[in-house]
Coordinates of C-alpha atoms in Angstrom, one line a residue:
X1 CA 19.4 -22.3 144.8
X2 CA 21.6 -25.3 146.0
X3 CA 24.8 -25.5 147.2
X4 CA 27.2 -26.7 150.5
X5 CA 26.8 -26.1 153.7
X6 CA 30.1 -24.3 153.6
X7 CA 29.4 -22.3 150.4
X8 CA 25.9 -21.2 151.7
X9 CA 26.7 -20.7 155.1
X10 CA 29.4 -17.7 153.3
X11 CA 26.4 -16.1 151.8
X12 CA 24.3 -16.5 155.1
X13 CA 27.0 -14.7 156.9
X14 CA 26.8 -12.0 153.9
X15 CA 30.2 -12.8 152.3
X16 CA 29.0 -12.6 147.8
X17 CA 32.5 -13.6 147.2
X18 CA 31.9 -17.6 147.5
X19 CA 34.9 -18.5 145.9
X20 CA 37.3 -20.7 148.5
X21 CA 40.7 -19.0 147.8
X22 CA 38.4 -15.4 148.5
X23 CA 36.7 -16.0 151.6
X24 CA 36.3 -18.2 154.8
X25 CA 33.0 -19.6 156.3
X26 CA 32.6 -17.6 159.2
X27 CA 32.5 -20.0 162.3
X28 CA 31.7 -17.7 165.0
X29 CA 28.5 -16.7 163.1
X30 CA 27.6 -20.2 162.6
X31 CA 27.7 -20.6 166.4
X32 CA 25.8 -17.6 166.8
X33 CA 23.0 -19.4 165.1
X34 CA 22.9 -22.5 167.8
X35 CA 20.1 -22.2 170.4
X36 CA 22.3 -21.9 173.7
X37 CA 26.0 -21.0 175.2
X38 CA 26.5 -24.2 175.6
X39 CA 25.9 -25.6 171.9
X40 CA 27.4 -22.0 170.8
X41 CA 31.1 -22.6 172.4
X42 CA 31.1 -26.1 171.2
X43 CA 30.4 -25.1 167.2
X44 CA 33.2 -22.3 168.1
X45 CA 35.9 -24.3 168.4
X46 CA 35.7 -25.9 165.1
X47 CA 38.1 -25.8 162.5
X48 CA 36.1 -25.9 159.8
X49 CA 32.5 -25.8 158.6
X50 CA 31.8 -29.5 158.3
X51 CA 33.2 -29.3 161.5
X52 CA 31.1 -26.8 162.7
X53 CA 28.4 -29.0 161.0
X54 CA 28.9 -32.2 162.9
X55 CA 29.7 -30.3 166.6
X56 CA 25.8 -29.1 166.0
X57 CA 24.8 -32.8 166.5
X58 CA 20.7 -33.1 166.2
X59 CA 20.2 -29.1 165.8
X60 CA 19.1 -27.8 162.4
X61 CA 22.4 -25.4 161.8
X62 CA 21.9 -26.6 158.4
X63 CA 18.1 -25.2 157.9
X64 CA 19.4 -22.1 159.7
X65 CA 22.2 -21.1 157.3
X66 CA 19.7 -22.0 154.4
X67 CA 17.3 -20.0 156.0
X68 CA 20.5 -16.9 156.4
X69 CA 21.3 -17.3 153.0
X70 CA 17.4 -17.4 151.7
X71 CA 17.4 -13.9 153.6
X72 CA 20.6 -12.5 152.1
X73 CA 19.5 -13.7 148.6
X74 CA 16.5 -12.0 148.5
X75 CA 17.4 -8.7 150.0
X76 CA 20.0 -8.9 146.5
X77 CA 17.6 -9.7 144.2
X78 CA 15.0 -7.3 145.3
X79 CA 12.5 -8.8 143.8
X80 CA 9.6 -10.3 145.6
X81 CA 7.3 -11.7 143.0
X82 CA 10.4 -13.8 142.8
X83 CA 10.4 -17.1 144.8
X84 CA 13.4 -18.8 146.1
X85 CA 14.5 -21.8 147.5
X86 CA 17.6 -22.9 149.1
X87 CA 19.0 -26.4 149.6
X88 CA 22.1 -27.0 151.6
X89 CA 23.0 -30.3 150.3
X90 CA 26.1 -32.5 151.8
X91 CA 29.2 -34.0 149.8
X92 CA 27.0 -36.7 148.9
X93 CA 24.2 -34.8 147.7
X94 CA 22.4 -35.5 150.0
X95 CA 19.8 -32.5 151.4
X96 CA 19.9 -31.4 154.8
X97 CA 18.6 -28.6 155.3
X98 CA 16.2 -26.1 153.2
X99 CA 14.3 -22.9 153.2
X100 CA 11.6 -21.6 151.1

């Protein structure tokens, strides 16, 4: 599974309904996925999730919300001879962060 950071952090926090006029990337769980206070109250005051992206500076938020949304994924399908893999890829295409 691939997507945006934005989309896939919405399914990390456990929001199904991806679609942007339905639902907004949660940005006080995103911060609640940074290592410290510090890094958490800086990633809370964002306005947005690339935002939210960029205030994380050299921490992996984007292998955590992959990793979130690997969890949330699974628990759906209910399936575990299944294997999935997230990519959280940037406007670009770019990959930046994963979880298998």
């Amino acid at each position: 599974m691939a997507g945006g950071f934005a989309k896939l952090g919405k399914l990390a926090g456990g929001n199904l309904d991806l679609h942007s006029k339905q639902s907004r990337v949660d940005i006080a769980f995103l911060a609640s996925l940074m290592p410290d206070e510090k890094s958490k109250m800086r990633v809370q005051g964002a306005a947005s999730a690339a935002q939210a992206l960029e205030r994380a500076e050299d921490f992996p938020l984007a292998d955590r919300v992959a990793g979130r949304a690997l969890d949330v994924a699974q628990s759906l399908l209910a399936r575990p001879d299944v294997k999935i893999d997230v990519l959280v890829v940037d406007r670009s295409g770019k990959v930046i962060g994963r979880a298998t």
